[in-house]
PDB file of C-alpha atoms in Angstrom:
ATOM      1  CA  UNK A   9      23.720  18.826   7.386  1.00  0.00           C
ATOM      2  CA  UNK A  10      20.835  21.838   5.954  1.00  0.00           C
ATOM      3  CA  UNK A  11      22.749  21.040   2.625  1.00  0.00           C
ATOM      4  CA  UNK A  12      21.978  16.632   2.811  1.00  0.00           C
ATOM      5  CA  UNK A  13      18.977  17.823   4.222  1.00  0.00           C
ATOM      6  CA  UNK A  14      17.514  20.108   0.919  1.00  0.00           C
ATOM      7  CA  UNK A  15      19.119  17.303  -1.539  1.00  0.00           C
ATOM      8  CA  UNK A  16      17.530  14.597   0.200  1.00  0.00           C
ATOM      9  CA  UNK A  17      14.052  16.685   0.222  1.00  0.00           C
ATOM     10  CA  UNK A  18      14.816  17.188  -3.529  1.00  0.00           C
ATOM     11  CA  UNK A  19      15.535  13.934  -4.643  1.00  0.00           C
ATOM     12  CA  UNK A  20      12.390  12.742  -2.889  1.00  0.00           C
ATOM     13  CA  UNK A  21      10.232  15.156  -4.155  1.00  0.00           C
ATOM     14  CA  UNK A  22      11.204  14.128  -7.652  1.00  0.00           C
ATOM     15  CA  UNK A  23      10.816  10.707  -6.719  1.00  0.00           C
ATOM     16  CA  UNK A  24       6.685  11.617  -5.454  1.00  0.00           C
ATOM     17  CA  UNK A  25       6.453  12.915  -9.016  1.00  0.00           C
ATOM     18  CA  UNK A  26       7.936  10.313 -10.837  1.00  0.00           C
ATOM     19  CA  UNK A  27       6.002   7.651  -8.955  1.00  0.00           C
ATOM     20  CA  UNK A  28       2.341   9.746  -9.458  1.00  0.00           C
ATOM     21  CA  UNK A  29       3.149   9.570 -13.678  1.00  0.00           C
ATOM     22  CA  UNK A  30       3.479   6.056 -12.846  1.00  0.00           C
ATOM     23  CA  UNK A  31       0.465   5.533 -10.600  1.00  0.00           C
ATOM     24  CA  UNK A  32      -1.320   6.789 -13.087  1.00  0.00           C
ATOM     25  CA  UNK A  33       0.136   4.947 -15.944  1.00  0.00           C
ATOM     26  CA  UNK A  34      -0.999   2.158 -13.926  1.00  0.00           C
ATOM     27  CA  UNK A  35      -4.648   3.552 -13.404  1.00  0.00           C
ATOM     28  CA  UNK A  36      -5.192   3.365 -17.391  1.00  0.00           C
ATOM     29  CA  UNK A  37      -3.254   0.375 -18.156  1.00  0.00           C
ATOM     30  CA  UNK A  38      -5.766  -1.387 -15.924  1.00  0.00           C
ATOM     31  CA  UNK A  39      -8.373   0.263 -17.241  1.00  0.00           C
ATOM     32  CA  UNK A  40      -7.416  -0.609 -20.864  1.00  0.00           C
ATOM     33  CA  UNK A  41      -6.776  -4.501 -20.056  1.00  0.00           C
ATOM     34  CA  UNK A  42      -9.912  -4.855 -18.581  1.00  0.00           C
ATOM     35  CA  UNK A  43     -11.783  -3.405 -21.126  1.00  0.00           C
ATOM     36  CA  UNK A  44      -9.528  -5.892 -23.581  1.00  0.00           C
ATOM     37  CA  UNK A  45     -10.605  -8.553 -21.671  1.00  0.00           C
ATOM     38  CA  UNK A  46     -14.038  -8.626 -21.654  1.00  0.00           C
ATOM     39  CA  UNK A  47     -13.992  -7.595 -25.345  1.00  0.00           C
ATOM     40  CA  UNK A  48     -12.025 -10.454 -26.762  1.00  0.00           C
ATOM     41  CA  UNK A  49     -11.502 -13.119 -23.995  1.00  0.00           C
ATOM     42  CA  UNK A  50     -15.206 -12.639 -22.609  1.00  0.00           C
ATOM     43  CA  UNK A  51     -16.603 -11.904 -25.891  1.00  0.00           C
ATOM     44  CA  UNK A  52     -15.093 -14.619 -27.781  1.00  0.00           C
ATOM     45  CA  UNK A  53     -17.338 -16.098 -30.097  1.00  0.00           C
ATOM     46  CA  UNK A  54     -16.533 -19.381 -28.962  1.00  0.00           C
ATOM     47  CA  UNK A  55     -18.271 -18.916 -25.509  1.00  0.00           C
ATOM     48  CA  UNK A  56     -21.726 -18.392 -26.824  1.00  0.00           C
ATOM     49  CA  UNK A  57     -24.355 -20.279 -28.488  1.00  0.00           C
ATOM     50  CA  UNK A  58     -24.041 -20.766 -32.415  1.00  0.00           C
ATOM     51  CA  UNK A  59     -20.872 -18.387 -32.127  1.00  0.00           C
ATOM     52  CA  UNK A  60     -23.254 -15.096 -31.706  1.00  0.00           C
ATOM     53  CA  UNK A  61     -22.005 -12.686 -28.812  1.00  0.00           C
ATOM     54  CA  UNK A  62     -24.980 -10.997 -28.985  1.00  0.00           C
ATOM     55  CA  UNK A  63     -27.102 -14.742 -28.312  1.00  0.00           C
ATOM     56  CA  UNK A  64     -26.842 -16.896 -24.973  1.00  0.00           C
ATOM     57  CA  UNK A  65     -23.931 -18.159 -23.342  1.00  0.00           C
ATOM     58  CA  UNK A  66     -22.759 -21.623 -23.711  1.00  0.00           C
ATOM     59  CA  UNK A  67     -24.675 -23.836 -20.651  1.00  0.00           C
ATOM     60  CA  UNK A  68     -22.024 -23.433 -17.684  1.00  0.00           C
ATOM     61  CA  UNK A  69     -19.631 -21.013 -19.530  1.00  0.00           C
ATOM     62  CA  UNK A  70     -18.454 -18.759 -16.791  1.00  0.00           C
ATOM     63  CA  UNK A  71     -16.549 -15.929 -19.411  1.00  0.00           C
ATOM     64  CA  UNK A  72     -19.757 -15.739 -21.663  1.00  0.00           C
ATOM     65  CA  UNK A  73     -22.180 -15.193 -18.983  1.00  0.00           C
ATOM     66  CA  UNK A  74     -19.649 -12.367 -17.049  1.00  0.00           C
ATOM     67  CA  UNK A  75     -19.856 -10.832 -20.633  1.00  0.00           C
ATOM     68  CA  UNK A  76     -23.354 -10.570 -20.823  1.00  0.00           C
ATOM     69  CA  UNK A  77     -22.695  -8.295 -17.770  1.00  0.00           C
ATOM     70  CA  UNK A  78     -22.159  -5.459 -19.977  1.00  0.00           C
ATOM     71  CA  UNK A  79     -19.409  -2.782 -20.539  1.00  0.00           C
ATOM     72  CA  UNK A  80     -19.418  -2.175 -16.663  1.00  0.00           C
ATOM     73  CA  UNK A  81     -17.795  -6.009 -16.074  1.00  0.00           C
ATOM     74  CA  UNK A  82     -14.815  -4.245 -18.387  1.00  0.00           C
ATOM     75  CA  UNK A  83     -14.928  -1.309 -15.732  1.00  0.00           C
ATOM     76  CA  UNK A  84     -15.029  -3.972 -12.882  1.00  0.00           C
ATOM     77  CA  UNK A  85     -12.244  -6.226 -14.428  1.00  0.00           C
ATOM     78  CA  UNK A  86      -9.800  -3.222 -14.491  1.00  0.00           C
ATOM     79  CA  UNK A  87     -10.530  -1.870 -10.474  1.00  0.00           C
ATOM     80  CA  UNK A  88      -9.813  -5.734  -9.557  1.00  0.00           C
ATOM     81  CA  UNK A  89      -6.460  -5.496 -11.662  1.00  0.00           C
ATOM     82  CA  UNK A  90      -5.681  -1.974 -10.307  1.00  0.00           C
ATOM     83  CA  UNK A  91      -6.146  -3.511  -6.299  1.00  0.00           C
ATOM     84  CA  UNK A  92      -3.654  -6.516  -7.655  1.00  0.00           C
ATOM     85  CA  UNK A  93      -1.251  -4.088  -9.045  1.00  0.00           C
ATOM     86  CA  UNK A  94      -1.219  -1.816  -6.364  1.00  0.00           C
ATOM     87  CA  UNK A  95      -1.445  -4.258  -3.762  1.00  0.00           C
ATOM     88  CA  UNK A  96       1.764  -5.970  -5.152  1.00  0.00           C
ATOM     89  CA  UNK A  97       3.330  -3.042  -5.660  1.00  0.00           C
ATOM     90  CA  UNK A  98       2.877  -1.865  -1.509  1.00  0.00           C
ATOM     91  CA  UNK A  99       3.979  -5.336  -0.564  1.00  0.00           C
ATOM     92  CA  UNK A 100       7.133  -4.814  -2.400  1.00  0.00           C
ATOM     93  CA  UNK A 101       7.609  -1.264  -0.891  1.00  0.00           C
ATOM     94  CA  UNK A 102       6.785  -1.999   2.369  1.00  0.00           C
ATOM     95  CA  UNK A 103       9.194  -5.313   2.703  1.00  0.00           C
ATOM     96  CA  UNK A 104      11.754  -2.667   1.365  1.00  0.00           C
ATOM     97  CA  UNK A 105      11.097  -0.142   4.023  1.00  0.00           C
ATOM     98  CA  UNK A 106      11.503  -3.299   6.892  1.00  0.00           C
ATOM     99  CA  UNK A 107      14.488  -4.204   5.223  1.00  0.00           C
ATOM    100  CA  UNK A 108      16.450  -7.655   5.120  1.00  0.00           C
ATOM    101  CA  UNK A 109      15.581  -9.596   8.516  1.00  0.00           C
ATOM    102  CA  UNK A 110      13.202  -9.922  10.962  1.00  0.00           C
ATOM    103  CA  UNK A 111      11.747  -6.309  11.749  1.00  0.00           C
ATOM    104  CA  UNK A 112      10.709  -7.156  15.189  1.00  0.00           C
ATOM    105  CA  UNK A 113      14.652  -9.116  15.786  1.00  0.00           C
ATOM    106  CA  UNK A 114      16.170  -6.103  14.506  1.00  0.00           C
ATOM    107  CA  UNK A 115      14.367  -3.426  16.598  1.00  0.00           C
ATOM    108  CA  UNK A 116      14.966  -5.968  19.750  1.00  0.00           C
ATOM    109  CA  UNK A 117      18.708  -6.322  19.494  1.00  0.00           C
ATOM    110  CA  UNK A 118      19.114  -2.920  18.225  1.00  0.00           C
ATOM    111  CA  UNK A 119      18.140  -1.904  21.716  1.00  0.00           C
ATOM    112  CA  UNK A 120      19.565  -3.857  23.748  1.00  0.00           C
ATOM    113  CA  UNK A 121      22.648  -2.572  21.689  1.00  0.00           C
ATOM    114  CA  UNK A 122      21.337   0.885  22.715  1.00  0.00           C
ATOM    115  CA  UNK A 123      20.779   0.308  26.278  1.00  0.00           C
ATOM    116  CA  UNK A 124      24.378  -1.377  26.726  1.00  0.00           C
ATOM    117  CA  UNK A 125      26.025   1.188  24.789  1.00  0.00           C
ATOM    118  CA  UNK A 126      26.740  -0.217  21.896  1.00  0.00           C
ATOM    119  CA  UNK A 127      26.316   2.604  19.701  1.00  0.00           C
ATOM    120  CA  UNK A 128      28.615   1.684  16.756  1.00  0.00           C
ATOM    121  CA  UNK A 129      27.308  -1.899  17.156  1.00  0.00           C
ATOM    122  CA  UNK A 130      23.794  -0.411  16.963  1.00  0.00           C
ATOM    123  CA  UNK A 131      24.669   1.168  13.407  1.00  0.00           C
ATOM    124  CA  UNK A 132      26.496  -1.793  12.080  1.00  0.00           C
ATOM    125  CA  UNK A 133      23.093  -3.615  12.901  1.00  0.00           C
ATOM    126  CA  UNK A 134      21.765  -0.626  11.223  1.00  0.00           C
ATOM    127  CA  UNK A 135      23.753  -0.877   7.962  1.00  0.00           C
ATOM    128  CA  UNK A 136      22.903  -4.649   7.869  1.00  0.00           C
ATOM    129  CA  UNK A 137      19.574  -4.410   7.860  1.00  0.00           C
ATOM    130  CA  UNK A 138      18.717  -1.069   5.669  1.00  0.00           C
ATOM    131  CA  UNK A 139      15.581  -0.065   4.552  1.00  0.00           C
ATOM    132  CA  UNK A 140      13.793   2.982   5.725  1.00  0.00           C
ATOM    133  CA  UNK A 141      13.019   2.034   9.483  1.00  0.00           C
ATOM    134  CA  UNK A 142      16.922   1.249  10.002  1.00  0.00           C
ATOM    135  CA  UNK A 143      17.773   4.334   7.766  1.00  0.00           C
ATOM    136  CA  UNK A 144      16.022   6.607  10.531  1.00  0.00           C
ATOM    137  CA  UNK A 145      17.443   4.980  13.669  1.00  0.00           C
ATOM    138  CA  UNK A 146      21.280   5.370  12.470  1.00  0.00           C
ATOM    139  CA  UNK A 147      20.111   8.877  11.974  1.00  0.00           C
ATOM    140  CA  UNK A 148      18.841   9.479  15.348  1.00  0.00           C
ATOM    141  CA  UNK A 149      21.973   7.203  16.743  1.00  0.00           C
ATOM    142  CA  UNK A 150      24.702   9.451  14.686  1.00  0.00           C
ATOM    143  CA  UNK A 151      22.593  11.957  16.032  1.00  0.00           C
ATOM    144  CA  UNK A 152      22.928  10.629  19.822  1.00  0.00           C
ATOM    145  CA  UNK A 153      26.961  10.977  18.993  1.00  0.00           C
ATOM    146  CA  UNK A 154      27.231  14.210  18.470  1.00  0.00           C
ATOM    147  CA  UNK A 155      25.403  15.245  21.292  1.00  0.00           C
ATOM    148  CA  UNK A 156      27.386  13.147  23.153  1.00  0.00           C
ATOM    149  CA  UNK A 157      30.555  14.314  22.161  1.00  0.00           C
ATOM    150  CA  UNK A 158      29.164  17.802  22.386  1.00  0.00           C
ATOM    151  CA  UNK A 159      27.926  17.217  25.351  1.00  0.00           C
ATOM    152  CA  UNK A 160      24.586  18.430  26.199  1.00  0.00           C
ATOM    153  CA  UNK A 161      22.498  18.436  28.486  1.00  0.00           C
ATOM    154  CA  UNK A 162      19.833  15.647  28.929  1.00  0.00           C
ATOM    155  CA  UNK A 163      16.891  17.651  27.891  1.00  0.00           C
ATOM    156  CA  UNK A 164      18.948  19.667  24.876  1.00  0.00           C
ATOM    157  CA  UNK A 165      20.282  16.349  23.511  1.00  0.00           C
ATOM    158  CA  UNK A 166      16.825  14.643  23.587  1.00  0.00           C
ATOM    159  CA  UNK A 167      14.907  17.744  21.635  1.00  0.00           C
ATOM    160  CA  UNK A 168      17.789  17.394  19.477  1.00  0.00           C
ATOM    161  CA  UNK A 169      17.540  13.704  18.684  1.00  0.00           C
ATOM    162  CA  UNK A 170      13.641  12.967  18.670  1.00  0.00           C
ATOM    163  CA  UNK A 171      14.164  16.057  15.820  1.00  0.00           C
ATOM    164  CA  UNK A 172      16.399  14.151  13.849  1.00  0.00           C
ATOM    165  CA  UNK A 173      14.296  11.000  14.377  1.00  0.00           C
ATOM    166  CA  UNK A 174      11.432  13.000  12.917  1.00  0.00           C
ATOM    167  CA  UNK A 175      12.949  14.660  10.403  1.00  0.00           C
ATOM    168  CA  UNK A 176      14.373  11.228   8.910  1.00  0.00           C
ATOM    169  CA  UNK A 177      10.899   9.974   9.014  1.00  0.00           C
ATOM    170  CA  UNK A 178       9.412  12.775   7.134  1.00  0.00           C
ATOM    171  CA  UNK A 179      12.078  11.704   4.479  1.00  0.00           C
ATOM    172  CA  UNK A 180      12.078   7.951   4.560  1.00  0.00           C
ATOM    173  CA  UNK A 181       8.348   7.112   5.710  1.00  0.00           C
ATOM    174  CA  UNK A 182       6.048   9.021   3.737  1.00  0.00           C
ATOM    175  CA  UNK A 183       6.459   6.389   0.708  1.00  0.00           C
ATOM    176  CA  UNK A 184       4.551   3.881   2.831  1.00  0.00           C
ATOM    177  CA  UNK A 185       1.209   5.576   2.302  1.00  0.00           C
ATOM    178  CA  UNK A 186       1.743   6.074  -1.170  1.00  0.00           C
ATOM    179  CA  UNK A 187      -0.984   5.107  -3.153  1.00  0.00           C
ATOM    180  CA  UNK A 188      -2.503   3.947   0.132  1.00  0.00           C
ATOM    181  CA  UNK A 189      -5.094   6.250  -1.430  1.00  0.00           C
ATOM    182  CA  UNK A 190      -5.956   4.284  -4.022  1.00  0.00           C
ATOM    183  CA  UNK A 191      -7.020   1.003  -2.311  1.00  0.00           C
ATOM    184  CA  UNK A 192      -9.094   3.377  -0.011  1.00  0.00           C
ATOM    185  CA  UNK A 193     -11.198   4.646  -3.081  1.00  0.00           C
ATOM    186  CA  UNK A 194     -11.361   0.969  -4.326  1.00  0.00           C
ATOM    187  CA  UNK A 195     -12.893  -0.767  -1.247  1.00  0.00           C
ATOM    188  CA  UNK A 196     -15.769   1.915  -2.153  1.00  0.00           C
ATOM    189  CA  UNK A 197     -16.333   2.439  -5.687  1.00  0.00           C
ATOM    190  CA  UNK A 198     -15.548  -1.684  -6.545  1.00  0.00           C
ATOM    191  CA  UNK A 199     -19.209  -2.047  -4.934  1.00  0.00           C
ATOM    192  CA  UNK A 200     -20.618   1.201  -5.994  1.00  0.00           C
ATOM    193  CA  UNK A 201     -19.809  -0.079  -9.975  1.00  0.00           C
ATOM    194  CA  UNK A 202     -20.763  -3.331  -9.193  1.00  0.00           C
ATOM    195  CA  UNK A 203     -24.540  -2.171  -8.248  1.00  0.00           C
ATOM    196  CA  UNK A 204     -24.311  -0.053 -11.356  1.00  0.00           C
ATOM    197  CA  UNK A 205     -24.151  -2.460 -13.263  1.00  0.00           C
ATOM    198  CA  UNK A 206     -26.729  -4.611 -11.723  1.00  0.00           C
ATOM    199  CA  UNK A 207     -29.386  -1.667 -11.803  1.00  0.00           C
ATOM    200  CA  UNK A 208     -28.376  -0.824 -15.595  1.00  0.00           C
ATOM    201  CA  UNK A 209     -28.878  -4.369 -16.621  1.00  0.00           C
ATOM    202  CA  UNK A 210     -32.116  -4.694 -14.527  1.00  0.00           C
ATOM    203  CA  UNK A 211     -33.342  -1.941 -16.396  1.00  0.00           C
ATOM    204  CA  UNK A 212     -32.399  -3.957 -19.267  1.00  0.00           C
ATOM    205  CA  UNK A 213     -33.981  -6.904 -18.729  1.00  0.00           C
ATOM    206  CA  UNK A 214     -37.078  -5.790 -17.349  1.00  0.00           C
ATOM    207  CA  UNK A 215     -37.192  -3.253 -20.781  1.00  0.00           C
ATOM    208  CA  UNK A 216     -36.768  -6.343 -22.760  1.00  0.00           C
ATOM    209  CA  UNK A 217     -39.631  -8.242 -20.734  1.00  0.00           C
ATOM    210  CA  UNK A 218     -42.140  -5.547 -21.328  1.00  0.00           C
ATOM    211  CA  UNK A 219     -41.335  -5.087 -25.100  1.00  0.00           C
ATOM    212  CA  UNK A 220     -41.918  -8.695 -25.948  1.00  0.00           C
ATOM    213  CA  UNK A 221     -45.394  -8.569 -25.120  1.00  0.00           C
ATOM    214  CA  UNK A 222     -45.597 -12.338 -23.349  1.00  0.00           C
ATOM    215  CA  UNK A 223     -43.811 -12.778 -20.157  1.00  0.00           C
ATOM    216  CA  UNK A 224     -40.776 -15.055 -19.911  1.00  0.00           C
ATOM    217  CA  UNK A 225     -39.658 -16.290 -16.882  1.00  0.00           C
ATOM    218  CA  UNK A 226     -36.836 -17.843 -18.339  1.00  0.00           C
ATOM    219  CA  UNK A 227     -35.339 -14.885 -19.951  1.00  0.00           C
ATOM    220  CA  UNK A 228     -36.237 -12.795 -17.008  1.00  0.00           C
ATOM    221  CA  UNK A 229     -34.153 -15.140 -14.562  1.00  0.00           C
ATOM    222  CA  UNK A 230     -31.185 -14.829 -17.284  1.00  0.00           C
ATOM    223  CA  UNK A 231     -31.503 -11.171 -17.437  1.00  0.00           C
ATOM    224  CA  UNK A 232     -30.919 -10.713 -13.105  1.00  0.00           C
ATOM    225  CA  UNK A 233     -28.367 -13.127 -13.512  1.00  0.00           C
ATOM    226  CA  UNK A 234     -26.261 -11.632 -15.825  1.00  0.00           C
ATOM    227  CA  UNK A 235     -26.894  -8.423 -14.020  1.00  0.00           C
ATOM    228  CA  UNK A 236     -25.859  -9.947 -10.646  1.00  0.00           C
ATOM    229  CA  UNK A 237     -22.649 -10.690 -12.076  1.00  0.00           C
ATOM    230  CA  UNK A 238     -21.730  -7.022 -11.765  1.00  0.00           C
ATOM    231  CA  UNK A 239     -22.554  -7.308  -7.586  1.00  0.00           C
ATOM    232  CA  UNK A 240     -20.405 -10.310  -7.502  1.00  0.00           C
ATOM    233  CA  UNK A 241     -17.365  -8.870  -9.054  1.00  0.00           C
ATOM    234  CA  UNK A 242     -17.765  -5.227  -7.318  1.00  0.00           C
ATOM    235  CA  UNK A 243     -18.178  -6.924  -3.876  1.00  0.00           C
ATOM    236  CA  UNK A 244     -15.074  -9.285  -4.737  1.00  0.00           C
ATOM    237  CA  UNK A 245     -12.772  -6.414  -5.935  1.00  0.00           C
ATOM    238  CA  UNK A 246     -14.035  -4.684  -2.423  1.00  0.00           C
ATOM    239  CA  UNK A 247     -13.438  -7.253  -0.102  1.00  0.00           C
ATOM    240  CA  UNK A 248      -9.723  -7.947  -1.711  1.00  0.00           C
ATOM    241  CA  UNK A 249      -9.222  -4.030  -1.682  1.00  0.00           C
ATOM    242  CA  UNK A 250     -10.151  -3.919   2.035  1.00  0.00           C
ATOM    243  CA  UNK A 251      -8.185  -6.691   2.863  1.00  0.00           C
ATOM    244  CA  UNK A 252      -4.809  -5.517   2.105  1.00  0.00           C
ATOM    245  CA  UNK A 253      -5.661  -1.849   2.936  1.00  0.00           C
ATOM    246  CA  UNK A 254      -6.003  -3.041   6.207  1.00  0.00           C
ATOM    247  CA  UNK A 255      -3.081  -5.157   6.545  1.00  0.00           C
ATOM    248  CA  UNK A 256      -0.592  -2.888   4.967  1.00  0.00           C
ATOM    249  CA  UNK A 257      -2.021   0.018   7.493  1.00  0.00           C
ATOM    250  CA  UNK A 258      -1.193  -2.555  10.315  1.00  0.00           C
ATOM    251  CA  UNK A 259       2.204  -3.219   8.837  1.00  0.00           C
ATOM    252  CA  UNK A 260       3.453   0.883   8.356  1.00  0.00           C
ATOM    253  CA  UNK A 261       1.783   1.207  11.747  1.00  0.00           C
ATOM    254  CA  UNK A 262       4.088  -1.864  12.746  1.00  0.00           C
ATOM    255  CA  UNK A 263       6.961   0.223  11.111  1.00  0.00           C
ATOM    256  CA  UNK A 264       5.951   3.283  12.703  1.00  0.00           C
ATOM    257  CA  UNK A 265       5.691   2.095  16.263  1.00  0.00           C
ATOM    258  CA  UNK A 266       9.423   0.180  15.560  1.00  0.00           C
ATOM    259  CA  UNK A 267      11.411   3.154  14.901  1.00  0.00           C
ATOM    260  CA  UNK A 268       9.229   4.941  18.531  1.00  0.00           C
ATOM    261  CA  UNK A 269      10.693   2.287  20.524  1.00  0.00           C
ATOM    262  CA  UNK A 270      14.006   2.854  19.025  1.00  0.00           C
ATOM    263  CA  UNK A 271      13.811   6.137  19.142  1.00  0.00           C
ATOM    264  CA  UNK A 272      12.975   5.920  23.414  1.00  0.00           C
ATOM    265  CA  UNK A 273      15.697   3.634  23.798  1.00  0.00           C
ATOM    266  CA  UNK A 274      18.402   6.182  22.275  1.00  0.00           C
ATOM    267  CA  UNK A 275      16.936   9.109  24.593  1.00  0.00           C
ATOM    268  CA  UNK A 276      17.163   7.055  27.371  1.00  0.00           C
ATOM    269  CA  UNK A 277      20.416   5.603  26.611  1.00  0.00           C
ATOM    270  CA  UNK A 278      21.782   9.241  26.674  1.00  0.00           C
ATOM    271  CA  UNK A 279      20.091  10.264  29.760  1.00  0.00           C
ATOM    272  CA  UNK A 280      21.309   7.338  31.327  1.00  0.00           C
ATOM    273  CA  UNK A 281      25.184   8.141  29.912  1.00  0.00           C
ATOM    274  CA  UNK A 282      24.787  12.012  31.620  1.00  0.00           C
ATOM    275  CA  UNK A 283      24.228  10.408  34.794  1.00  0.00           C
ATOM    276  CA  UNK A 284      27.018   8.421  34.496  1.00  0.00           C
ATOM    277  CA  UNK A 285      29.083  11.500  33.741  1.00  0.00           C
ATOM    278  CA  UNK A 286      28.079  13.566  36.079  1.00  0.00           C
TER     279      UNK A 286
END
């Protein structure tokens, strides 16, 4: 069991590192695509005035004007790619860790498998539903076996089992908050660049205004709207980021609270079969 144990520890731990490399892979590759899209798709020619960049947007041209944003709209186009990214990739991990049906059915009949003393029915369930949340319960219900056949006594058995339990969930679980991390930093810093880049091109349009001598109102209310852009986008990639952190939080917490009920039922199961024996 020590031996399963240290190769399963192993084999995750690799697994952490492999996935970090590729975390952040995915930090720069968003990065670098937004910074491509505001260069050529934002910046094409063909969305400004007499094909100058560096003149007005086209009248009602949305990718000209977010381009007269500045560099930060690259900046701001990449954290709104990175919260896509990683909020498809947690979906994806966490409907693997639930595994094939119903999460809520599963836990329900695995129970009342439990409870009736269905023990082998309880791991077939087990096997047919996989992921990580059915991965720990067979553990703590091959665990519940051996103590039975062992036979231990009510308090030995259930220090054994809630053990097992947690030591399958410090294997199986901790992949769920994996770059949880990183949605957590974007909810913050999407607004944080966003009013960076409103201030910056503030300063840039009120530093225009005073070195052209005559006021212009006109060019003034172009300059803060270009530099507004920057707010909108930040407080967009925010609101998404917070969004799905806080539903995939609800949904591991879900997962977490799934495998505690489970988890009861198999102590009580065995306290309930001790009683029976003796």
């Amino acid at each position: 069991m020590t031996n399963v144990s240290n190769e399963s520890v192993e084999k995750k731990g690799s697994s952490s590192g492999a996935s970090r490399v590729i975390a952040s892979l995915a930090v720069v590759f968003c990065v670098v695509f937004g910074a491509l899209i505001w260069n050529y798709v934002m910046g094409n020619p063909s969305n400004f005035q007499n094909g100058d960049p560096e003149g007005h947007p086209l009248p009602g041209n949305i990718l000209g004007l977010f381009y007269k944003g500045g560099p930060v709209v690259a900046l701001l186009v990449g954290l709104l790619t990175m919260t896509v990214v990683f909020s498809i990739e947690r979906f994806i991990v966490i409907s693997k860790a639930a595994g094939k049906g119903n999460i809520g059915n599963f836990v329900a009949n695995v129970q009342q498998d439990i409870n009736e003393g269905r023990i082998q029915e309880a791991m077939d369930a087990c096997d047919a539903q996989k992921g990580s949340v059915a991965n720990v319960i067979k553990a703590g219900l091959i665990k519940y076996e051996e103590m039975k056949k062992e036979g231990f006594s009510s308090e030995e058995a259930t220090e054994a089992i809630q053990k097992e339990i947690e030591e399958a969930t410090t294997l199986e679980m901790p992949m769920l908050e994996r770059n949880m991390i990183v949605l957590a930093t974007l909810v913050s810093i999407g607004t944080l660049v966003g009013l960076l880049g409103t201030v910056t091109g503030m300063i840039k349009a009120f530093s225009a205004l005073a070195t052209s001598g005559t006021p212009d109102s006109a060019a003034l209310a172009t300059g803060i709207s270009e530099a507004l852009i920057c707010t909108a986008t930040g407080i967009g990639t925010s609101t998404l980021a917070i969004v799905m952190y806080n539903s995939f939080t609800t949904k591991i917490d879900r997962l977490t609270y799934s495998i505690d009920e489970a988890g009861f039922a198999i102590t009580q199961s065995y306290r309930r079969f001790k009683g029976l024996v003796k």
